[in-house]
Amino acid sequence: MAESSNTTASSAQHRSSSPDEVTGAVRGATTAGTAAPAVVRDFARAENLRLTALVESLSAKLVDCEGEDHDWMVALTDRADLTIEATSTSVASDRWSSDPGRRYLRAQRDAVDRGVRIRRLFVIGEPGDHTPELHQLCDDQQSLGIEVRVLARTELPSVAGTVEIRDRVVFDEALSYEIVSDPRPDNAGATIDLRSQRVSQHVRQFRTLWEAGR
């Protein structure tokens, strides 16, 4: 048991970054390619501005993103140490079999291998929506070590009836990643929330829904 704890701690230390590393990355992006073509310099500057904006938003504990950023999802999964708790209203198999979906699942498999507990709750409209396709999707994810349950909205108990159901992932009970849906696919977005009160609320909501799932 002690050996496992030491391995986890070592892994977390290996993945962490110091402020100097972040500062160095920004400085490198600013000065990179001074003798390179203009397109390279402009690209480096644009990425530097994007990183600076992200760091500033993280400091404010709330980050908004246009579209669903798959790189963020994978990066957060790679750095989770304890738990990943996900609520998903998307049960279409093509979403999970797409290149981003497979990449995300590979990251989750690796997280399970290093001791992270992952739970995913699929939310459907009614029990009849639990199709053979969804059953296979659950089996596939369980084979990776992910705990899976399914919840029908029509079977929500009264205690869970007022809980908001969103496409959301909570990492290590410290950060919440939420997909902001929109009727127009091009208008979808995502939010990273680090506000402790909101994250704690999301953790409680997930666990209420999880207990209601099957």
mmCIF file of C-alpha atoms in Angstrom:
data_model
loop_
_atom_site.group_PDB
_atom_site.id
_atom_site.type_symbol
_atom_site.label_atom_id
_atom_site.label_comp_id
_atom_site.label_asym_id
_atom_site.label_seq_id
_atom_site.Cartn_x
_atom_site.Cartn_y
_atom_site.Cartn_z
ATOM 1 C CA MET A 1 0.000 0.000 0.000
ATOM 2 C CA ALA A 2 2.828 2.401 0.898
ATOM 3 C CA GLU A 3 4.559 1.610 -2.376
ATOM 4 C CA SER A 4 1.393 2.511 -4.295
ATOM 5 C CA SER A 5 1.083 5.837 -2.430
ATOM 6 C CA ASN A 6 4.705 6.691 -3.145
ATOM 7 C CA THR A 7 4.192 5.905 -6.829
ATOM 8 C CA THR A 8 1.156 8.171 -6.976
ATOM 9 C CA ALA A 9 2.991 10.994 -5.229
ATOM 10 C CA SER A 10 5.973 10.613 -7.547
ATOM 11 C CA SER A 11 3.686 10.642 -10.575
ATOM 12 C CA ALA A 12 1.955 13.813 -9.388
ATOM 13 C CA GLN A 13 5.289 15.506 -8.737
ATOM 14 C CA HIS A 14 6.510 14.524 -12.200
ATOM 15 C CA ARG A 15 3.436 16.063 -13.847
ATOM 16 C CA SER A 16 3.461 19.325 -11.862
ATOM 17 C CA SER A 17 4.918 22.546 -13.257
ATOM 18 C CA SER A 18 6.654 25.341 -11.387
ATOM 19 C CA PRO A 19 5.911 29.043 -11.999
ATOM 20 C CA ASP A 20 9.410 29.376 -13.495
ATOM 21 C CA GLU A 21 8.565 26.749 -16.121
ATOM 22 C CA VAL A 22 5.408 28.626 -17.121
ATOM 23 C CA THR A 23 7.299 31.934 -17.243
ATOM 24 C CA GLY A 24 10.020 30.307 -19.331
ATOM 25 C CA ALA A 25 7.475 28.949 -21.780
ATOM 26 C CA VAL A 26 5.927 32.394 -22.248
ATOM 27 C CA ARG A 27 9.343 34.028 -22.636
ATOM 28 C CA GLY A 28 10.363 31.375 -25.144
ATOM 29 C CA ALA A 29 7.232 31.925 -27.213
ATOM 30 C CA THR A 30 7.929 35.671 -27.217
ATOM 31 C CA THR A 31 11.499 35.370 -28.468
ATOM 32 C CA ALA A 32 11.234 32.205 -30.576
ATOM 33 C CA GLY A 33 11.947 32.385 -34.259
ATOM 34 C CA THR A 34 13.367 35.929 -34.395
ATOM 35 C CA ALA A 35 15.125 34.962 -37.607
ATOM 36 C CA ALA A 36 12.231 32.825 -38.838
ATOM 37 C CA PRO A 37 9.643 33.740 -41.493
ATOM 38 C CA ALA A 38 6.918 36.162 -40.436
ATOM 39 C CA VAL A 39 4.291 33.414 -40.337
ATOM 40 C CA VAL A 40 6.313 31.543 -37.703
ATOM 41 C CA ARG A 41 6.838 34.659 -35.585
ATOM 42 C CA ASP A 42 3.173 35.593 -35.822
ATOM 43 C CA PHE A 43 2.133 32.064 -34.869
ATOM 44 C CA ALA A 44 4.433 32.124 -31.813
ATOM 45 C CA ARG A 45 3.030 35.488 -30.722
ATOM 46 C CA ALA A 46 -0.565 34.296 -31.151
ATOM 47 C CA GLU A 47 0.098 31.195 -29.054
ATOM 48 C CA ASN A 48 1.790 33.360 -26.435
ATOM 49 C CA LEU A 49 -1.287 35.603 -26.235
ATOM 50 C CA ARG A 50 -3.548 32.550 -25.980
ATOM 51 C CA LEU A 51 -1.475 31.085 -23.130
ATOM 52 C CA THR A 52 -1.349 34.421 -21.317
ATOM 53 C CA ALA A 53 -5.142 34.771 -21.558
ATOM 54 C CA LEU A 54 -5.615 31.221 -20.226
ATOM 55 C CA VAL A 55 -3.313 31.804 -17.249
ATOM 56 C CA GLU A 56 -5.086 35.068 -16.407
ATOM 57 C CA SER A 57 -8.490 33.361 -16.588
ATOM 58 C CA LEU A 58 -7.307 30.493 -14.394
ATOM 59 C CA SER A 59 -6.158 33.050 -11.834
ATOM 60 C CA ALA A 60 -9.708 34.422 -11.869
ATOM 61 C CA LYS A 61 -10.976 30.817 -11.381
ATOM 62 C CA LEU A 62 -13.249 30.853 -14.433
ATOM 63 C CA VAL A 63 -12.294 30.110 -18.053
ATOM 64 C CA ASP A 64 -14.617 30.263 -21.049
ATOM 65 C CA CYS A 65 -13.802 28.607 -24.358
ATOM 66 C CA GLU A 66 -15.512 28.714 -27.742
ATOM 67 C CA GLY A 67 -16.231 25.137 -28.731
ATOM 68 C CA GLU A 68 -15.411 21.981 -26.827
ATOM 69 C CA ASP A 69 -11.641 21.927 -26.290
ATOM 70 C CA HIS A 70 -10.582 18.275 -26.525
ATOM 71 C CA ASP A 71 -6.972 19.157 -25.717
ATOM 72 C CA TRP A 72 -8.105 20.582 -22.380
ATOM 73 C CA MET A 73 -10.095 17.437 -21.618
ATOM 74 C CA VAL A 74 -7.148 15.173 -22.337
ATOM 75 C CA ALA A 75 -4.683 17.399 -20.463
ATOM 76 C CA LEU A 76 -6.908 17.522 -17.390
ATOM 77 C CA THR A 77 -7.383 13.748 -17.515
ATOM 78 C CA ASP A 78 -3.615 13.264 -17.799
ATOM 79 C CA ARG A 79 -3.106 15.305 -14.646
ATOM 80 C CA ALA A 80 -5.896 13.964 -12.468
ATOM 81 C CA ASP A 81 -4.620 12.135 -9.390
ATOM 82 C CA LEU A 82 -7.711 11.019 -7.483
ATOM 83 C CA THR A 83 -11.117 11.096 -9.154
ATOM 84 C CA ILE A 84 -12.891 11.941 -12.390
ATOM 85 C CA GLU A 85 -16.682 12.185 -12.132
ATOM 86 C CA ALA A 86 -18.491 12.725 -15.430
ATOM 87 C CA THR A 87 -22.117 13.278 -16.369
ATOM 88 C CA SER A 88 -22.839 12.751 -20.056
ATOM 89 C CA THR A 89 -26.042 13.266 -22.016
ATOM 90 C CA SER A 90 -24.310 12.158 -25.214
ATOM 91 C CA VAL A 91 -24.790 8.441 -25.769
ATOM 92 C CA ALA A 92 -24.080 8.404 -29.515
ATOM 93 C CA SER A 93 -21.381 5.826 -30.199
ATOM 94 C CA ASP A 94 -19.891 7.879 -33.050
ATOM 95 C CA ARG A 95 -18.940 10.585 -30.553
ATOM 96 C CA TRP A 96 -16.850 8.104 -28.604
ATOM 97 C CA SER A 97 -15.445 6.351 -31.690
ATOM 98 C CA SER A 98 -14.258 9.623 -33.251
ATOM 99 C CA ASP A 99 -10.557 10.511 -33.096
ATOM 100 C CA PRO A 100 -11.049 12.969 -30.179
ATOM 101 C CA GLY A 101 -13.281 10.448 -28.400
ATOM 102 C CA ARG A 102 -10.742 7.634 -28.707
ATOM 103 C CA ARG A 103 -7.944 9.938 -27.558
ATOM 104 C CA TYR A 104 -9.975 10.943 -24.522
ATOM 105 C CA LEU A 105 -10.729 7.323 -23.645
ATOM 106 C CA ARG A 106 -7.052 6.368 -23.973
ATOM 107 C CA ALA A 107 -6.216 9.111 -21.481
ATOM 108 C CA GLN A 108 -8.873 7.764 -19.115
ATOM 109 C CA ARG A 109 -7.553 4.221 -19.431
ATOM 110 C CA ASP A 110 -4.087 5.519 -18.496
ATOM 111 C CA ALA A 111 -5.599 7.427 -15.558
ATOM 112 C CA VAL A 112 -7.279 4.253 -14.287
ATOM 113 C CA ASP A 113 -3.952 2.427 -14.582
ATOM 114 C CA ARG A 114 -2.300 4.950 -12.262
ATOM 115 C CA GLY A 115 -5.078 4.638 -9.676
ATOM 116 C CA VAL A 116 -7.591 7.344 -10.590
ATOM 117 C CA ARG A 117 -11.214 6.373 -9.910
ATOM 118 C CA ILE A 118 -13.398 7.308 -12.901
ATOM 119 C CA ARG A 119 -17.186 7.255 -12.801
ATOM 120 C CA ARG A 120 -19.381 8.135 -15.781
ATOM 121 C CA LEU A 121 -23.128 8.604 -15.614
ATOM 122 C CA PHE A 122 -25.014 8.458 -18.910
ATOM 123 C CA VAL A 123 -28.319 10.344 -18.734
ATOM 124 C CA ILE A 124 -31.148 9.288 -21.046
ATOM 125 C CA GLY A 125 -34.744 10.448 -21.415
ATOM 126 C CA GLU A 126 -36.589 7.296 -20.376
ATOM 127 C CA PRO A 127 -35.801 3.607 -19.745
ATOM 128 C CA GLY A 128 -36.731 2.703 -23.329
ATOM 129 C CA ASP A 129 -33.808 4.821 -24.535
ATOM 130 C CA HIS A 130 -31.400 2.273 -23.064
ATOM 131 C CA THR A 131 -30.626 0.747 -26.440
ATOM 132 C CA PRO A 132 -28.289 -2.150 -27.309
ATOM 133 C CA GLU A 133 -25.913 0.505 -28.654
ATOM 134 C CA LEU A 134 -25.806 2.215 -25.265
ATOM 135 C CA HIS A 135 -25.393 -1.143 -23.521
ATOM 136 C CA GLN A 136 -22.360 -1.856 -25.716
ATOM 137 C CA LEU A 137 -20.973 1.614 -25.035
ATOM 138 C CA CYS A 138 -21.213 0.982 -21.290
ATOM 139 C CA ASP A 139 -19.515 -2.413 -21.650
ATOM 140 C CA ASP A 140 -16.699 -0.886 -23.703
ATOM 141 C CA GLN A 141 -15.991 1.792 -21.118
ATOM 142 C CA GLN A 142 -16.253 -0.630 -18.211
ATOM 143 C CA SER A 143 -13.631 -2.773 -19.918
ATOM 144 C CA LEU A 144 -11.245 0.199 -19.512
ATOM 145 C CA GLY A 145 -11.855 0.254 -15.761
ATOM 146 C CA ILE A 146 -14.403 3.085 -15.833
ATOM 147 C CA GLU A 147 -17.401 2.701 -13.519
ATOM 148 C CA VAL A 148 -20.573 3.320 -15.533
ATOM 149 C CA ARG A 149 -24.211 3.859 -14.627
ATOM 150 C CA VAL A 150 -27.268 4.947 -16.624
ATOM 151 C CA LEU A 151 -29.983 7.287 -15.354
ATOM 152 C CA ALA A 152 -33.376 7.892 -16.987
ATOM 153 C CA ARG A 153 -34.780 11.359 -16.368
ATOM 154 C CA THR A 154 -38.293 9.938 -15.964
ATOM 155 C CA GLU A 155 -37.085 7.772 -13.075
ATOM 156 C CA LEU A 156 -35.442 10.554 -11.088
ATOM 157 C CA PRO A 157 -36.420 10.274 -7.422
ATOM 158 C CA SER A 158 -37.787 13.395 -5.750
ATOM 159 C CA VAL A 159 -34.481 14.016 -3.964
ATOM 160 C CA ALA A 160 -32.751 14.348 -7.342
ATOM 161 C CA GLY A 161 -35.574 15.971 -9.235
ATOM 162 C CA THR A 162 -34.279 19.510 -8.745
ATOM 163 C CA VAL A 163 -30.638 18.730 -9.555
ATOM 164 C CA GLU A 164 -29.428 20.344 -12.761
ATOM 165 C CA ILE A 165 -28.192 17.850 -15.338
ATOM 166 C CA ARG A 166 -25.336 19.139 -17.485
ATOM 167 C CA ASP A 167 -22.529 17.619 -19.542
ATOM 168 C CA ARG A 168 -19.881 18.076 -16.905
ATOM 169 C CA VAL A 169 -16.658 16.501 -15.624
ATOM 170 C CA VAL A 170 -15.229 17.173 -12.165
ATOM 171 C CA PHE A 171 -11.511 16.471 -11.741
ATOM 172 C CA ASP A 172 -10.086 15.667 -8.285
ATOM 173 C CA GLU A 173 -13.033 17.536 -6.670
ATOM 174 C CA ALA A 174 -11.065 20.694 -7.505
ATOM 175 C CA LEU A 175 -12.024 21.708 -11.029
ATOM 176 C CA SER A 176 -15.200 21.461 -13.059
ATOM 177 C CA TYR A 177 -15.253 21.292 -16.867
ATOM 178 C CA GLU A 178 -18.693 21.937 -18.324
ATOM 179 C CA ILE A 179 -19.835 21.753 -21.937
ATOM 180 C CA VAL A 180 -22.179 24.621 -22.726
ATOM 181 C CA SER A 181 -24.668 23.316 -25.255
ATOM 182 C CA ASP A 182 -26.412 25.380 -27.907
ATOM 183 C CA PRO A 183 -29.008 24.479 -30.547
ATOM 184 C CA ARG A 184 -26.461 25.571 -33.141
ATOM 185 C CA PRO A 185 -23.428 23.211 -33.010
ATOM 186 C CA ASP A 186 -21.045 25.988 -34.035
ATOM 187 C CA ASN A 187 -22.075 27.969 -30.952
ATOM 188 C CA ALA A 188 -21.240 25.311 -28.354
ATOM 189 C CA GLY A 189 -18.624 26.172 -25.770
ATOM 190 C CA ALA A 190 -16.962 25.015 -22.584
ATOM 191 C CA THR A 191 -16.238 26.438 -19.152
ATOM 192 C CA ILE A 192 -13.561 25.562 -16.624
ATOM 193 C CA ASP A 193 -14.661 26.497 -13.105
ATOM 194 C CA LEU A 194 -12.258 26.492 -10.147
ATOM 195 C CA ARG A 195 -14.497 28.334 -7.679
ATOM 196 C CA SER A 196 -14.526 26.043 -4.654
ATOM 197 C CA GLN A 197 -18.168 26.635 -3.755
ATOM 198 C CA ARG A 198 -19.351 25.840 -7.283
ATOM 199 C CA VAL A 199 -17.107 22.797 -7.605
ATOM 200 C CA SER A 200 -18.341 21.421 -4.271
ATOM 201 C CA GLN A 201 -21.903 21.906 -5.486
ATOM 202 C CA HIS A 202 -21.116 20.020 -8.705
ATOM 203 C CA VAL A 203 -19.581 17.161 -6.711
ATOM 204 C CA ARG A 204 -22.714 16.875 -4.550
ATOM 205 C CA GLN A 205 -24.973 17.005 -7.607
ATOM 206 C CA PHE A 206 -23.035 14.257 -9.352
ATOM 207 C CA ARG A 207 -23.184 11.970 -6.345
ATOM 208 C CA THR A 208 -26.927 12.508 -5.931
ATOM 209 C CA LEU A 209 -27.482 11.555 -9.563
ATOM 210 C CA TRP A 210 -25.018 8.652 -9.342
ATOM 211 C CA GLU A 211 -26.919 7.111 -6.458
ATOM 212 C CA ALA A 212 -30.101 7.342 -8.550
ATOM 213 C CA GLY A 213 -28.508 5.611 -11.541
ATOM 214 C CA ARG A 214 -28.397 1.913 -12.354
#
